[in-house]
Structures are given as structure tokens and as C-alpha cells.
Short mmCIF file of C-alpha atoms in Angstrom, two decimals:
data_model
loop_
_atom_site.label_atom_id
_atom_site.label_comp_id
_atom_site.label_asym_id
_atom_site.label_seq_id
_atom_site.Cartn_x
_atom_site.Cartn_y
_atom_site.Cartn_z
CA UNK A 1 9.27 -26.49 -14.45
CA UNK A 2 10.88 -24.50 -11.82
CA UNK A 3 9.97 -25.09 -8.67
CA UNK A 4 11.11 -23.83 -4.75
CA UNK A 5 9.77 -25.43 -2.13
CA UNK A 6 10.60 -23.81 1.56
CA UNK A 7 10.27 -25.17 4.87
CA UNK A 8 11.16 -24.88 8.20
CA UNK A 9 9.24 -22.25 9.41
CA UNK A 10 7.20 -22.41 12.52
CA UNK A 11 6.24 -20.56 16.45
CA UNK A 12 9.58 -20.02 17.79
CA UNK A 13 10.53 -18.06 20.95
CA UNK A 14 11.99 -14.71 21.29
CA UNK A 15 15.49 -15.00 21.04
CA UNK A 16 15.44 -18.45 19.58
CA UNK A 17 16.43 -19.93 16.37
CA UNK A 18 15.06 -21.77 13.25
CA UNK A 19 16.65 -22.88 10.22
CA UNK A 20 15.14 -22.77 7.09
CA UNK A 21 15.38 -24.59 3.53
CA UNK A 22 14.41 -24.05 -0.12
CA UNK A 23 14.27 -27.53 -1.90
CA UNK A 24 15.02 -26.46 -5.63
CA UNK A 25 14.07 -28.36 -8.94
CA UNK A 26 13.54 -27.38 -12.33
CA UNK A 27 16.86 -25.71 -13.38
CA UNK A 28 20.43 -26.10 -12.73
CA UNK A 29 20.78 -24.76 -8.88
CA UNK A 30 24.30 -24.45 -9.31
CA UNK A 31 24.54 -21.54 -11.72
CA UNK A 32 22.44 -19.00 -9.85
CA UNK A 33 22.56 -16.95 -7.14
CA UNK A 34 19.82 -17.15 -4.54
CA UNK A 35 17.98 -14.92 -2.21
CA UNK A 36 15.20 -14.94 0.69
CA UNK A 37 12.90 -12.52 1.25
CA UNK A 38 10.56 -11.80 3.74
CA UNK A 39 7.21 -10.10 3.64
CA UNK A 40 5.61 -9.21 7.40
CA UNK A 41 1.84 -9.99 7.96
CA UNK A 42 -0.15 -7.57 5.64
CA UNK A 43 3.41 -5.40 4.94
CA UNK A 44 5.42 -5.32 2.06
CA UNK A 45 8.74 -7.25 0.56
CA UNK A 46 11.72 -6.93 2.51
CA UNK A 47 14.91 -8.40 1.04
CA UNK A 48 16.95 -10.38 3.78
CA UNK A 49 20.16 -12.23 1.80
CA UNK A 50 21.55 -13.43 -1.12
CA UNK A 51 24.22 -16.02 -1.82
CA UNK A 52 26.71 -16.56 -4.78
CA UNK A 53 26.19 -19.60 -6.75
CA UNK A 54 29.10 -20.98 -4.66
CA UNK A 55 28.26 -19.93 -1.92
CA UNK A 56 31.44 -17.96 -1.19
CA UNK A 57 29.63 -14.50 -1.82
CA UNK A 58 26.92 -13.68 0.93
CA UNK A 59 24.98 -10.40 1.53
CA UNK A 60 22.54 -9.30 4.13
CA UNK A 61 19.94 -6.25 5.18
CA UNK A 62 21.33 -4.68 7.96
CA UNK A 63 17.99 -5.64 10.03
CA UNK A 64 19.48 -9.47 10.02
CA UNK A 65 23.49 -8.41 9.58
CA UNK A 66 25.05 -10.57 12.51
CA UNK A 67 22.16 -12.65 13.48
CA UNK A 68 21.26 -14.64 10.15
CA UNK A 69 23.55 -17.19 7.77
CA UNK A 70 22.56 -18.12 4.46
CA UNK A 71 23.85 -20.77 2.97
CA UNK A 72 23.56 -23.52 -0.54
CA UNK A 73 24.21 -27.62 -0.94
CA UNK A 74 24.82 -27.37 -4.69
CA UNK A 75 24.95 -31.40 -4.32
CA UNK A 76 21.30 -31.33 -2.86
CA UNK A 77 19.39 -28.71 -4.77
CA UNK A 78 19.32 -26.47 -1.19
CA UNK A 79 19.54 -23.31 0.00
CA UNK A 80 19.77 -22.64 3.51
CA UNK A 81 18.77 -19.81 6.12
CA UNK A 82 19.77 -19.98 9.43
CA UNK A 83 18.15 -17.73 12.06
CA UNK A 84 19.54 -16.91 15.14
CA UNK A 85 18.48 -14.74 17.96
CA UNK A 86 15.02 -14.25 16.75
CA UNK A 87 12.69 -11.40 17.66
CA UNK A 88 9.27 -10.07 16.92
CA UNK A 89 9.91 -8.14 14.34
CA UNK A 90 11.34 -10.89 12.33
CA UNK A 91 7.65 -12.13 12.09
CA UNK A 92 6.60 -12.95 8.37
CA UNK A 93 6.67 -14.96 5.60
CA UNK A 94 10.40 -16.38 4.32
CA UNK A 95 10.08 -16.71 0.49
CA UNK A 96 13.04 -18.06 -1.55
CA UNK A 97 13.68 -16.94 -4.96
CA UNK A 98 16.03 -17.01 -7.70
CA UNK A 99 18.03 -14.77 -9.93
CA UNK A 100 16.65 -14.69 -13.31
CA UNK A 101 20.09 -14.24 -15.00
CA UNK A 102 23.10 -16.51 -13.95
CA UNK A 103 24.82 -12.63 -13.10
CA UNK A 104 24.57 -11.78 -9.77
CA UNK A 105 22.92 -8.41 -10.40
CA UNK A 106 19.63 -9.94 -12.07
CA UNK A 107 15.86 -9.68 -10.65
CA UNK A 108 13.99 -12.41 -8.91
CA UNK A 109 12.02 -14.20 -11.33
CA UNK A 110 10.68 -17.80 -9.39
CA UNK A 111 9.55 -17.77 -5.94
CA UNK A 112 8.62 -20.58 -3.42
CA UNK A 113 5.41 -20.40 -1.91
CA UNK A 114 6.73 -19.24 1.45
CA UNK A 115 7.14 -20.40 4.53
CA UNK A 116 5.73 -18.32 7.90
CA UNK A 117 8.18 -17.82 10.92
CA UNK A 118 6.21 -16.29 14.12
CA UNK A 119 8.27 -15.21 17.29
CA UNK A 120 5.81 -15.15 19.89
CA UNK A 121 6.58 -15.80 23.57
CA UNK B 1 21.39 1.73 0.65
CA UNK B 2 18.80 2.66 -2.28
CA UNK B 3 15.27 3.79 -1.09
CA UNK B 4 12.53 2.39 -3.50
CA UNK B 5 9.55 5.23 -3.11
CA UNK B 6 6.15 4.20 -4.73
CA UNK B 7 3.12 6.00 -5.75
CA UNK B 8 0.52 6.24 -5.53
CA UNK B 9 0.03 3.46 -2.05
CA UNK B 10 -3.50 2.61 -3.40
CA UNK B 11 -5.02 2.90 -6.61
CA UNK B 12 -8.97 2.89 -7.21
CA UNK B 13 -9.68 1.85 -11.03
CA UNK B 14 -12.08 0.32 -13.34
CA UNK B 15 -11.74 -2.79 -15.83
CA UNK B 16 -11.00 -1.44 -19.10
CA UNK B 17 -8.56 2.33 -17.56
CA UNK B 18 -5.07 2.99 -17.99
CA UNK B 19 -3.31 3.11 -15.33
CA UNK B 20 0.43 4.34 -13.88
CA UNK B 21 2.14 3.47 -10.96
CA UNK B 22 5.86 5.22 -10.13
CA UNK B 23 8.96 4.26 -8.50
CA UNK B 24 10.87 7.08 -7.25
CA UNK B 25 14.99 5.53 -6.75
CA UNK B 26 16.88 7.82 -3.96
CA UNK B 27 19.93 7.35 -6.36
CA UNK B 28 20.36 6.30 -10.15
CA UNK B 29 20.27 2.73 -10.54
CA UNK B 30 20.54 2.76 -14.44
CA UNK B 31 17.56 0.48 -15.94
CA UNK B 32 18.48 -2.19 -12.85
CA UNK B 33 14.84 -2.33 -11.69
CA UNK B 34 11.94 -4.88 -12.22
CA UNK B 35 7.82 -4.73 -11.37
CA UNK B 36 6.38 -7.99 -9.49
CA UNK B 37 3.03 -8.74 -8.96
CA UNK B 38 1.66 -10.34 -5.68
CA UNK B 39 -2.11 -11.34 -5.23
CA UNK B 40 -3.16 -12.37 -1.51
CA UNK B 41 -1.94 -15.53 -0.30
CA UNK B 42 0.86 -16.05 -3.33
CA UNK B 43 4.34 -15.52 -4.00
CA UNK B 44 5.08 -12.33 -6.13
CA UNK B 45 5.50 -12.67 -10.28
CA UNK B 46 7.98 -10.82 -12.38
CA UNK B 47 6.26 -8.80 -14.85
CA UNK B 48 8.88 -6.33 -16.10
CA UNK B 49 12.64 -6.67 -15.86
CA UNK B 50 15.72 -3.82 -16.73
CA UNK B 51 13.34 -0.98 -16.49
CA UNK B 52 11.25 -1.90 -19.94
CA UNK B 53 11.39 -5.66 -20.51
CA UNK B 54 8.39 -8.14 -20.54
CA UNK B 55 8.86 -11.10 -19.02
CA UNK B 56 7.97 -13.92 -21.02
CA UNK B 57 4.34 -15.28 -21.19
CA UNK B 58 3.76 -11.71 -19.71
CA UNK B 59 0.15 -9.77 -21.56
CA UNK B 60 1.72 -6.73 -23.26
CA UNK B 61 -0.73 -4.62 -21.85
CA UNK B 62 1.90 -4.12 -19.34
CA UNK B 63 4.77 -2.06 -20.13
CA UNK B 64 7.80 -0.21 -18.32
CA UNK B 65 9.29 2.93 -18.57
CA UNK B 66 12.48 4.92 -16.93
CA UNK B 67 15.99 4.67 -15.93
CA UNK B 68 17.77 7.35 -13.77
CA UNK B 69 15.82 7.31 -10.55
CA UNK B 70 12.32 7.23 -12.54
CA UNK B 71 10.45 4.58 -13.76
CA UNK B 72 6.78 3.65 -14.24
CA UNK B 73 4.64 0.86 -14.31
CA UNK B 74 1.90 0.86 -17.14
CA UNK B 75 -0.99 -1.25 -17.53
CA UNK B 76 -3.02 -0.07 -20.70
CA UNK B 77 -6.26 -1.58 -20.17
CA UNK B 78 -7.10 -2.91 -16.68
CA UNK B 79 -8.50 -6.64 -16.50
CA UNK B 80 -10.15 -8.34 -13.59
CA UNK B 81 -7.19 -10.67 -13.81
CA UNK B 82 -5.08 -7.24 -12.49
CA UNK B 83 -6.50 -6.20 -9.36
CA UNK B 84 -3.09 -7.02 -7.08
CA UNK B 85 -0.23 -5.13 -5.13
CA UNK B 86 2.28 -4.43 -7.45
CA UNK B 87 6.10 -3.92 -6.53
CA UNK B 88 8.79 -1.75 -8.03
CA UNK B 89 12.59 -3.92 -7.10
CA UNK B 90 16.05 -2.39 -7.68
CA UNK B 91 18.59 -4.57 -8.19
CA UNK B 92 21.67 -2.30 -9.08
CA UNK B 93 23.11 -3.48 -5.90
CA UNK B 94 23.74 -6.42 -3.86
CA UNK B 95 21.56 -4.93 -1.50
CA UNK B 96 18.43 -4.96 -3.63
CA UNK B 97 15.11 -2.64 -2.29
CA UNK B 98 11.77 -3.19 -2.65
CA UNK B 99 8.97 -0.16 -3.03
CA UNK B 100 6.36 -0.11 -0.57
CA UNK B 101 3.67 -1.43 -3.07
CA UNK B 102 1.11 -0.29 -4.76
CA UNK B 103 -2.28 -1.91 -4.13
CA UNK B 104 -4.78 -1.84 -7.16
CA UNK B 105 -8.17 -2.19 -6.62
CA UNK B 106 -11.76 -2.05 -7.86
CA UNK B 107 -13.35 1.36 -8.33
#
């Protein structure tokens, strides 16, 4: 069974930072790219980054371009976001996901729970 | 980047209708786009995948239609299971776009 498991997330200052993680189990984490995505309170899905199966490919919205890192341990099932320089509009939930197809053009088929990062002075 | 446009935002429907939702791409993205699910409080569920493909374990009273930069979401019979934002995705890109959601509720 596939599972994603995020944490991480908590209250953190305006312009402060947080790091995130996705524990993965269930499949092989190594041949599929992997993607967060965030959903404000009571807002829609906003896609924030994806990663190679690598890790040498990364993408990003321009609303975190400069600010965020993702990043994968193939060796510990992880993926990784690293948030810098927080503000309040980067209040919401963090889910991680997974491609469905070991391309990296595939949809998001298995999603974590979530975690919830709040920037609140 | 590739604006997802939904519609309609909220949809008021009985168990038992039919009922359409569209996803309006501000370019072609082929038949690169998938429907989620999302109920309050949980992660979102594929449903539909390359424009017309059921996702396994999926009901087949949903279906999907399109390719271009039109697609809809079809649910022939609505059951109380259903009631639940629902989200077109386009994934022709890296940079992959959600719509704005669709919210179905109970009429």
C-alpha cells in the first residue's frame, strides 16, 4: 500500500523558515518523480515543485521560485521541502504526492495527508 | 504558464442527476489533464487521468471527455458518496495547473 506521510509543518514567523518531509512507503521511491502542493485555508490546489527521480531535475511556481528547495534521499524513502523566507501568503496545507507514471509528465495519483504551515507573527 | 478555468464554481444537484463540470485550458495541452476529487479535511483522489481514463477501483459512473483546451468531467448518476470539490489538473508541462474547483453540493 502506498503511503506518504509529511511532516514538519508548524507556526513559523514571517520571514522564517521550515523544512518539510514526505516519509514514502509502498512503492519503489526511486523511480518517480515527486511533487508538493499546497492548498490555502478554504482555497484551492496550488502546485509548488516537483523533483526528478534523481533529484537532478527541479521545477518551481514562480510564487516560491528563489525562496523554496526541494529535494529526495532515494536511500531513505524522503522527499524534502525546504522553505525559506516565509510569508503570509505561504499559509496552507503542504501535501506531497506522486507521479502516477515513472515519466515525468504523469498526474498525481497518491497523496499524503498534509501537513499545515502558518506564518503568523 | 497554462491557466486551468473551471465551471461552473458551485454546482447544486440531486442524488440520482447527471451532471458536467468543464475545464477551459488557456492553451492546448493534448489529453495531458486529470480530475481529482477532494472531500473536507482529505487529500485529493485521482479519478480520471489523460483526458478519458478511469483510474482503477474508480465507479464508471464517472467519465472524461476532451483534449485541445476542452475537457469535461461527467458523473452519470450522482451518489451521496459524490458530494465533493472536484479539480481539473494539467500536466502537459512541468509546471502543472490546477482549476479553481468545482464544489458539488446537495440541492
Amino acid at each position: 500500500e502506498v503511503q506518504l506521510v509529511e511532516s514538519g509543518g508548524g507556526l513559523v514567523q514571517p520571514g522564517g523558515s521550515l523544512r518539510l518531509s514526505c516519509a514514502a512507503s509502498g512503492f519503489t521511491f526511486s523511480s518517480y518523480a515527486m511533487s508538493w502542493v499546497r492548498q490555502a485555508p478554504g482555497k484551492g490546489l496550488e502546485w509548488v515543485s516537483t523533483i526528478s527521480t534523481s533529484g537532478g531535475s527541479t521545477y518551481y511556481a514562480d510564487s516560491v521560485k528563489g525562496r523554496f528547495t526541494i529535494s529526495r534521499d532515494n536511500s531513505k524513502n524522503t522527499l524534502y521541502l525546504q522553505m525559506n523566507s516565509l510569508r503570509a501568503e505561504d499559509t496552507a496545507v503542504y501535501y506531497c504526492a506522486k507521479n502516477r507514471d515513472t515519466a515525468m509528465v504523469s498526474p498525481l495519483d497518491y497523496w499524503g495527508q498534509g501537513t499545515l504551515v502558518t506564518v503568523s507573527s | 504558464d497554462i491557466q486551468m478555468t473551471q465551471s461552473p464554481s458551485t454546482l447544486s444537484a440531486s442524488v440520482g442527476d447527471r451532471v458536467t463540470i468543464t475545464c477551459r485550458a488557456s492553451q492546448s495541452i493534448s489529453s495531458w489533464l486529470a480530475w481529482s476529487q477532494q472531500k473536507p479535511g482529505k487529500a485529493p483522489k485521482l479519478l480520471i487521468y489523460k483526458a478519458s481514463s478511469l483510474e482503477s477501483g474508480v465507479p464508471s459512473r464517472f467519465s472524461g471527455s476532451g483534449s485541445g483546451t476542452e475537457f469535461t468531467l461527467t458523473i452519470s448518476s450522482l451518489q451521496p458518496d459524490d458530494f465533493a470539490t472536484y479539480y481539473c489538473q494539467q500536466y502537459n508541462s512541468y509546471s502543472r495547473t490546477f482549476g479553481q474547483g468545482t464544489k458539488v453540493e446537495i440541492k
